Short mmCIF file of C-alpha atoms in Angstrom, two decimals:
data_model
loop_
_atom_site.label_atom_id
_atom_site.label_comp_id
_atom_site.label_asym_id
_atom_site.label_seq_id
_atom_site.Cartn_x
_atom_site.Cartn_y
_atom_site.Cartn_z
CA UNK A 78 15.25 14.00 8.36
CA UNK A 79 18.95 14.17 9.63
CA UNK A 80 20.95 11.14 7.29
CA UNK A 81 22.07 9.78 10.85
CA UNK A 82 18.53 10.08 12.00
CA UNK A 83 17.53 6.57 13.89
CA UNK A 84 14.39 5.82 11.57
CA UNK A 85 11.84 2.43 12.16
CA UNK A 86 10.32 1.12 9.23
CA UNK A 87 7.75 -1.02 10.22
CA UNK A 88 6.65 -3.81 7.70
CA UNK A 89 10.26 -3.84 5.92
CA UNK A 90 9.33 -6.66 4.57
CA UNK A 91 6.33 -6.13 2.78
CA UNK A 92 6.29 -4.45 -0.54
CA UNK A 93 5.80 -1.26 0.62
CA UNK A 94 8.15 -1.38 3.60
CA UNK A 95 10.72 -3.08 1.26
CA UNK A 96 10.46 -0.19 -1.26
CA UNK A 97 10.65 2.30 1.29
CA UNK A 98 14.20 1.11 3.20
CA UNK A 99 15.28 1.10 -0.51
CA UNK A 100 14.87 4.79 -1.16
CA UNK A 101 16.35 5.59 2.01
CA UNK A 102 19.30 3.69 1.59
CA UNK A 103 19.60 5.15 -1.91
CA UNK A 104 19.11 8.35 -0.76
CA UNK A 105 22.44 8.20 2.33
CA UNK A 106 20.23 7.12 5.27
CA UNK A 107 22.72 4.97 7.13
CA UNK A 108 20.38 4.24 10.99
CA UNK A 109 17.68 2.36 9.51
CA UNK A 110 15.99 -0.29 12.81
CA UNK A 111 13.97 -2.88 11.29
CA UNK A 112 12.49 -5.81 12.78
CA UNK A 113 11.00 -9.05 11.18
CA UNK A 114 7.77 -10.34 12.93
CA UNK A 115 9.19 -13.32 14.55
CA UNK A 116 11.35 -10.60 16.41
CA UNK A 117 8.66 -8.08 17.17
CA UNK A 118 4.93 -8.99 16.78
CA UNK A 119 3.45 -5.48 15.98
CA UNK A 120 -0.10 -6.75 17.50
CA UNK A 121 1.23 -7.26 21.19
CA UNK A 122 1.12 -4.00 22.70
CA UNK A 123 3.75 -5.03 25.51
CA UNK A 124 6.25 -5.90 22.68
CA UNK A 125 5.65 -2.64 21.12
CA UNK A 126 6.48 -0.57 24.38
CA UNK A 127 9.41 -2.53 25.00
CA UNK A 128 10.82 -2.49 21.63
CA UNK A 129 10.02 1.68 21.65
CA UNK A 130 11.69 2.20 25.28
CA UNK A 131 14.80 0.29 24.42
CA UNK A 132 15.38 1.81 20.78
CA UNK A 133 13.50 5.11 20.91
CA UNK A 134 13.56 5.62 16.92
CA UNK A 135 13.44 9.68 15.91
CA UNK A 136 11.02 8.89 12.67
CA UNK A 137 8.92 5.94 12.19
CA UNK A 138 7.21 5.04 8.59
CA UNK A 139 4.46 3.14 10.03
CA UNK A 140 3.83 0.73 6.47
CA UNK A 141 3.00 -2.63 8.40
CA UNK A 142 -0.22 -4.01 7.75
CA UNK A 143 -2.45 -7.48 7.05
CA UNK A 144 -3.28 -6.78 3.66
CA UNK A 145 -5.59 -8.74 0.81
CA UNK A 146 -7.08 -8.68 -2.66
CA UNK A 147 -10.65 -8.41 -2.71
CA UNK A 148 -11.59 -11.48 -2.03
CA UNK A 149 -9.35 -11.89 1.30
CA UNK A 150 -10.83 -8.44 2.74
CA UNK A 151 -13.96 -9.80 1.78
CA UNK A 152 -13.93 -13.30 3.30
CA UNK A 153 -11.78 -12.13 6.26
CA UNK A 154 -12.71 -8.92 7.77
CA UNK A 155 -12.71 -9.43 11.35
CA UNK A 156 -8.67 -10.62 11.20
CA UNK A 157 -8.09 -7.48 8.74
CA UNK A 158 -10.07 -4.97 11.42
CA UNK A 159 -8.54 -6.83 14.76
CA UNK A 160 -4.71 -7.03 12.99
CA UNK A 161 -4.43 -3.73 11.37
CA UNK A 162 -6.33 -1.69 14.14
CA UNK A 163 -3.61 -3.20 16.91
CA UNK A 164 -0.70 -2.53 14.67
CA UNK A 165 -1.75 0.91 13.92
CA UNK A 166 -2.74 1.66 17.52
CA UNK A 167 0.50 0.39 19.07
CA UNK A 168 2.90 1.63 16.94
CA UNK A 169 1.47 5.28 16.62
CA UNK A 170 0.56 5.63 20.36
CA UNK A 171 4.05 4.26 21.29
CA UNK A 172 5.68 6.79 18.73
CA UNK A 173 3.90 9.76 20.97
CA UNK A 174 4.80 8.42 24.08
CA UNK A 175 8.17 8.11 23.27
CA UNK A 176 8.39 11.62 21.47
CA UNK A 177 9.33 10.56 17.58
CA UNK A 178 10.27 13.64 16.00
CA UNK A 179 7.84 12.08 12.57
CA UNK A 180 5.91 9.41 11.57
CA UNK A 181 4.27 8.48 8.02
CA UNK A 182 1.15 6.40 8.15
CA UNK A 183 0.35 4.82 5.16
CA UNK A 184 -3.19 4.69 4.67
CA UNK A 185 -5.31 3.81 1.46
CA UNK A 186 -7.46 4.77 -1.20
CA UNK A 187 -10.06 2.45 0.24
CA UNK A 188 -10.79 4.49 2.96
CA UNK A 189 -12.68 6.82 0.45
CA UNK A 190 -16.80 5.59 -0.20
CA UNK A 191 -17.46 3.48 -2.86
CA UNK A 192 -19.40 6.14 -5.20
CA UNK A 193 -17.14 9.00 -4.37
CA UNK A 194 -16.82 11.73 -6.68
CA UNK A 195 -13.51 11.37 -9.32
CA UNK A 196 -11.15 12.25 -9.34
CA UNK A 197 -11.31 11.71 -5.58
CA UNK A 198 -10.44 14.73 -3.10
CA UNK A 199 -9.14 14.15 0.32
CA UNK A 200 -12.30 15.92 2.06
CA UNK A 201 -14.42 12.67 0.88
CA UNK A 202 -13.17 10.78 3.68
CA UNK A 203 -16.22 9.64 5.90
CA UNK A 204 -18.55 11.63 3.35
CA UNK A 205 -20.97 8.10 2.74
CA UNK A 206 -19.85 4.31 2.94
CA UNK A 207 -16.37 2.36 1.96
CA UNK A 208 -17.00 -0.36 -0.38
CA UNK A 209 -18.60 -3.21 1.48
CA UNK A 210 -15.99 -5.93 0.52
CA UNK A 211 -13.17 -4.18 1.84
CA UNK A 212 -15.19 -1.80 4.94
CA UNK A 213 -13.01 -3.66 7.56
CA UNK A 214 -9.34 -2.49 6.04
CA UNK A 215 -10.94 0.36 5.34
CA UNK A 216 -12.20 1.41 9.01
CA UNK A 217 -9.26 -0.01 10.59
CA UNK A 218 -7.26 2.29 8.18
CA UNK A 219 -9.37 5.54 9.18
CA UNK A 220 -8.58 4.59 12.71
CA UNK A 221 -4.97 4.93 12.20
CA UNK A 222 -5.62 8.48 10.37
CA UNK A 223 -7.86 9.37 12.57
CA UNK A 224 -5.23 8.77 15.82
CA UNK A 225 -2.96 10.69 14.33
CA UNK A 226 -4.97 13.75 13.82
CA UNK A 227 -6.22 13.46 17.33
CA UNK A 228 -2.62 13.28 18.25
CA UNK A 229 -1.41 16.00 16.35
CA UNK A 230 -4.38 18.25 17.55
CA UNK A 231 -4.30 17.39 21.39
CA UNK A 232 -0.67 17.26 21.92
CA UNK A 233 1.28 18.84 19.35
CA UNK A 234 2.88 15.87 17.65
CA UNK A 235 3.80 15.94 13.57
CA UNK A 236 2.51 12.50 12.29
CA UNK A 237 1.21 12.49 8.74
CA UNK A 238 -0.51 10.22 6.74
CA UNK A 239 -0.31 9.31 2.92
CA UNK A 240 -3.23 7.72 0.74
CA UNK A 241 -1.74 6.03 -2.32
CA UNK A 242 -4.09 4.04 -5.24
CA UNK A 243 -3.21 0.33 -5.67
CA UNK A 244 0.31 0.01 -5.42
CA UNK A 245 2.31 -2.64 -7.47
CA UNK A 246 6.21 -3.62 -7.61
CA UNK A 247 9.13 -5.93 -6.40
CA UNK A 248 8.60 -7.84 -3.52
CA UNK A 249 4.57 -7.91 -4.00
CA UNK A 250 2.13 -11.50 -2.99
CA UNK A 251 1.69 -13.50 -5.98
CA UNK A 252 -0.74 -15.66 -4.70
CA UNK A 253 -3.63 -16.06 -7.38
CA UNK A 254 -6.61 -16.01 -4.88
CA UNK A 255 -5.40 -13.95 -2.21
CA UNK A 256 -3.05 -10.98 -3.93
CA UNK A 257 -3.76 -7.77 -4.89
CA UNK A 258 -5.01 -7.80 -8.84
CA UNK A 259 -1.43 -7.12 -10.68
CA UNK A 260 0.43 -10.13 -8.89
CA UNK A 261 -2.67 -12.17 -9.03
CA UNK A 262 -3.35 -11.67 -12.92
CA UNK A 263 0.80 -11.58 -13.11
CA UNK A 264 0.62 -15.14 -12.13
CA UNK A 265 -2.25 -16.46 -14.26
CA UNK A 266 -0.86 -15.20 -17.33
CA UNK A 267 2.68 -16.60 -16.71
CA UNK A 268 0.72 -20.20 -15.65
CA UNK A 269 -1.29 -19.87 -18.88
CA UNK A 270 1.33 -18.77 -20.83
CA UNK A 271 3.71 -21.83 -19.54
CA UNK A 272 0.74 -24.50 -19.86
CA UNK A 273 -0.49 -23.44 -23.45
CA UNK A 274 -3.74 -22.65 -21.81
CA UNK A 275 -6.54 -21.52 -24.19
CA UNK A 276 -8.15 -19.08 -21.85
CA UNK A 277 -7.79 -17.30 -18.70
CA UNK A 278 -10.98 -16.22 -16.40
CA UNK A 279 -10.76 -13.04 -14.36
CA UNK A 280 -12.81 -11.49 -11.65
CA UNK A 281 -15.55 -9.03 -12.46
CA UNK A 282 -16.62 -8.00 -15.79
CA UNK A 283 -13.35 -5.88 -16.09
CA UNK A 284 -15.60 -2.64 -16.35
CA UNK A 285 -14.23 -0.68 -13.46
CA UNK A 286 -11.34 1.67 -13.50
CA UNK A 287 -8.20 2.00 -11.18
CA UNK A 288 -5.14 3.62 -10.58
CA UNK A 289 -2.04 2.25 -10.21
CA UNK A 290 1.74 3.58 -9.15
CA UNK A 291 4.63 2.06 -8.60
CA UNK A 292 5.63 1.23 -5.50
CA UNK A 293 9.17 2.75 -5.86
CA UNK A 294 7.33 5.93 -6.79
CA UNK A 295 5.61 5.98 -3.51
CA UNK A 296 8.29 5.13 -1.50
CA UNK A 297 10.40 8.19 -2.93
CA UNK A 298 6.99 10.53 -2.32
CA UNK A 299 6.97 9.14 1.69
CA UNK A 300 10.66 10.00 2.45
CA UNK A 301 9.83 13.36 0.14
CA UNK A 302 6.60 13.94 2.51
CA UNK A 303 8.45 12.97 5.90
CA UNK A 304 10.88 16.43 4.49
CA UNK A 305 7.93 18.52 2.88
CA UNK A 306 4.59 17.64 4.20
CA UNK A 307 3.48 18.58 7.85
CA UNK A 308 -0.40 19.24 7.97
CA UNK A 309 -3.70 17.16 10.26
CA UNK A 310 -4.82 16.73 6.69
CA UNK A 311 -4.71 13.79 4.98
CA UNK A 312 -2.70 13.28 1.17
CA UNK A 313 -3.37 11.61 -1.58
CA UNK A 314 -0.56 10.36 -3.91
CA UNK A 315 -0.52 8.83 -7.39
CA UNK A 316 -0.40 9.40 -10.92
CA UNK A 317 -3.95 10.78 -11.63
CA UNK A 318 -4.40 8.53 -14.53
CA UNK A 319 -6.73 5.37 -14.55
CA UNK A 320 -7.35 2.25 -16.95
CA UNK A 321 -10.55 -0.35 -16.95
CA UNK A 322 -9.54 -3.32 -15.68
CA UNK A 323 -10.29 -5.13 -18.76
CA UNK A 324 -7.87 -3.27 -20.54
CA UNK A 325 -5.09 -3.36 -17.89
CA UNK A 326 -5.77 -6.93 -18.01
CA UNK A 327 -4.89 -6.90 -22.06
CA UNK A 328 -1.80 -4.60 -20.78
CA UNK A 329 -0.69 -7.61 -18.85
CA UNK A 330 -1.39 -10.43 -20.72
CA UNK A 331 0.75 -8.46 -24.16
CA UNK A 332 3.27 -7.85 -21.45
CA UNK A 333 3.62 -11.39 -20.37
CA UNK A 334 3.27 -13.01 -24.07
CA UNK A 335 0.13 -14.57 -23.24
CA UNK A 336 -2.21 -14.54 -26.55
CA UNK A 337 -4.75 -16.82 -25.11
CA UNK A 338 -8.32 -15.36 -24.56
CA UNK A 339 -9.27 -13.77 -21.40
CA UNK A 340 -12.49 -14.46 -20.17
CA UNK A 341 -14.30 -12.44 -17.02
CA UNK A 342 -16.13 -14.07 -14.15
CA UNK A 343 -19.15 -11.75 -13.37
CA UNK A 344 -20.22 -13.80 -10.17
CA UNK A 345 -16.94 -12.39 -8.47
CA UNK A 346 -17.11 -8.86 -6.82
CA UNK A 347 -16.00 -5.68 -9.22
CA UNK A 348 -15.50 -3.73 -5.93
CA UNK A 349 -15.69 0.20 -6.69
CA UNK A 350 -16.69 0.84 -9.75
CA UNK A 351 -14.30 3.52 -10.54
CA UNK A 352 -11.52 5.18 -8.19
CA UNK A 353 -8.64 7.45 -9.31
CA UNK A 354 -7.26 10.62 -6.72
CA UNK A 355 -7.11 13.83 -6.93
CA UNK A 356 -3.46 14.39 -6.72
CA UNK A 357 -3.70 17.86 -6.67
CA UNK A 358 -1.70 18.50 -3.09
CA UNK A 359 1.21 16.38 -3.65
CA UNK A 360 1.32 18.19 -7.25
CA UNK A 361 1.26 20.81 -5.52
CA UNK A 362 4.31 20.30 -3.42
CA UNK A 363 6.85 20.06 -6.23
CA UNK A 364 6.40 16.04 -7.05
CA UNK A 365 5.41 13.84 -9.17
CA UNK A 366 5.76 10.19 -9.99
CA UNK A 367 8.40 8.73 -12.25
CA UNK A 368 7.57 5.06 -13.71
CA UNK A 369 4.36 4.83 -16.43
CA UNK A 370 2.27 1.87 -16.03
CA UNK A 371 3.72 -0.73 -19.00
CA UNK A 372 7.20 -0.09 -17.70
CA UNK A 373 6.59 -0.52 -14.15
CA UNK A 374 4.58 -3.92 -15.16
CA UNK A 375 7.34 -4.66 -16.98
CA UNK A 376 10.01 -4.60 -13.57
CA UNK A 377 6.94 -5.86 -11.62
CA UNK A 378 7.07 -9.31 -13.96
CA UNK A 379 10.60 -9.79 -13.66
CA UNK A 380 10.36 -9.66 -10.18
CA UNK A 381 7.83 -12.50 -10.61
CA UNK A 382 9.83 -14.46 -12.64
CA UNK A 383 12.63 -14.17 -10.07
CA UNK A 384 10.83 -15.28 -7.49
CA UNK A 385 9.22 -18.27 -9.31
CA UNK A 386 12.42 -19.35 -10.32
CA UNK A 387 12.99 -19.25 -6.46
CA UNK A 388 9.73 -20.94 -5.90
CA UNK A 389 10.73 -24.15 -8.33
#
């Protein structure tokens, strides 16, 4: 990408979004368009064309989305499918009609079926069923791959999409029901910790195993991918390595100074049992990620605190 290029990032906002206008500033990108939802509502497909024909961006990192923990895609799957397959529809088909020179879709390691083999390889896409709590995010996420492929094949455009793990870092939901399980367990710790609690309960019986990068890390591997990666394939990024949930929930808890006991509540969904990528391909290409998992916890709590401190 040309440092003057015009480049959309949609979903600056979010986590991911947020992390990704970070690395291009950081890396001389001056032409960055950005738009908050109240000014352009991603869903509404006559907003979209307008917004496209008036500011006809030259890249587009497509990292707008309704996202969840596991309960929220559970309990809500028709908003996740509805929102997230109109987002991904308008933006990418507006992005070919308007001839973007790029875009990076951000996809998920969700897409891949629940009893995958592991480390998992891009070709298991569509190879047997997504985990059933989260099948809704997951389809409407292998709709936006899928478009893009079909794009790329049929009329020759360049739009790629990346597949990270669970993603943590600055800017992330902290809601204790409805985040993602870093920010959620983030905040029952700190609660505990601040109340003199004896014990805190957590979902599942922390047997399965996940990977996690930071979301800095990713954000550096997108702009790297929008230079380095052209291919109808998909690509999976992350660090390779994985931890049981019970033991990244010890992780978090040592981090936070919480030495109360941690309980697990089997009655709520484990989701996959185990999921960590092949990272193979993006090895491949010359990168790798930067931040190991107790340091990046470490930035993701002060973020927290930051933002409680806000919240009081």
């Amino acid at each position: 990408m040309e440092k003057n290029a015009k480049i959309f990032v949609a979903g600056h906002r979010g986590m991911v979004g947020s992390a990704i206008v970070r690395e291009l500033v950081r890396q001389g990108y001056d032409n960055i368009i950005t738009r908050t939802h109240a000014e352009l509502d991603l869903i509404r497909q006559a907003d979209v064309e307008k917004f496209f024909a008036e500011e006809q961006p030259e890249y587009v990192f497509l990292a707008a989305a309704k996202v969840g923990g596991i309960i929220g895609n559970r309990d809500y799957p028709a908003d996740s499918t509805y929102c997230n397959t109109m987002i991904e529809m308008n933006v990418i088909h507006e992005a070919w009609i308007h001839g973007c020179k790029k875009l990076l879709f951000l996809g998920s390691s969700c897409i891949y079926p629940k009893f995958a083999p592991q480390p998992i390889k891009e070709d298991a896409l569509l190879s047997a069923a997504p985990e059933s709590t989260n099948e809704g995010y997951a389809l409407a996420k292998i709709i936006g791959i899928k478009y893009c492929r079909y794009l790329n094949e049929q009329y020759g455009t360049n739009f790629i999409s990346i597949m990270p793990p669970n993603l943590y870092g600055p800017n992330d939901n902290y809601h204790p029901i409805n985040g993602h399980v870093l920010p959620a367990m983030i905040r029952r710790f700190h609660e505990a910790k601040e109340k003199n609690l004896p014990s805190v309960t957590c979902w599942g019986d922390g047997t399965p195993m996940r990977e996690f990068l930071y979301v800095d890390d990713m954000a550096e591997f997108c702009v790297f991918a929008m230079d380095n990666y052209d291919s109808n394939e998909i690509i999976n990024v992350g660090t390779g390595k994985e931890i049981t949930i019970k033991d990244f929930a010890n992780l978090v808890a040592e981090i936070i100074g919480y030495n109360g006991e941690i309980l697990w509540d089997p009655s709520k969904p484990n989701g996959t049992p185990r999921k960590v990528l092949d990272v193979s391909k993006s090895a491949a290409l010359g990168w790798t990620y930067k931040t190991e998992l107790q340091d990046g916890i470490k930035l993701a709590y002060e973020d927290f605190l930051k933002h409680f401190a806000e919240e009081k």
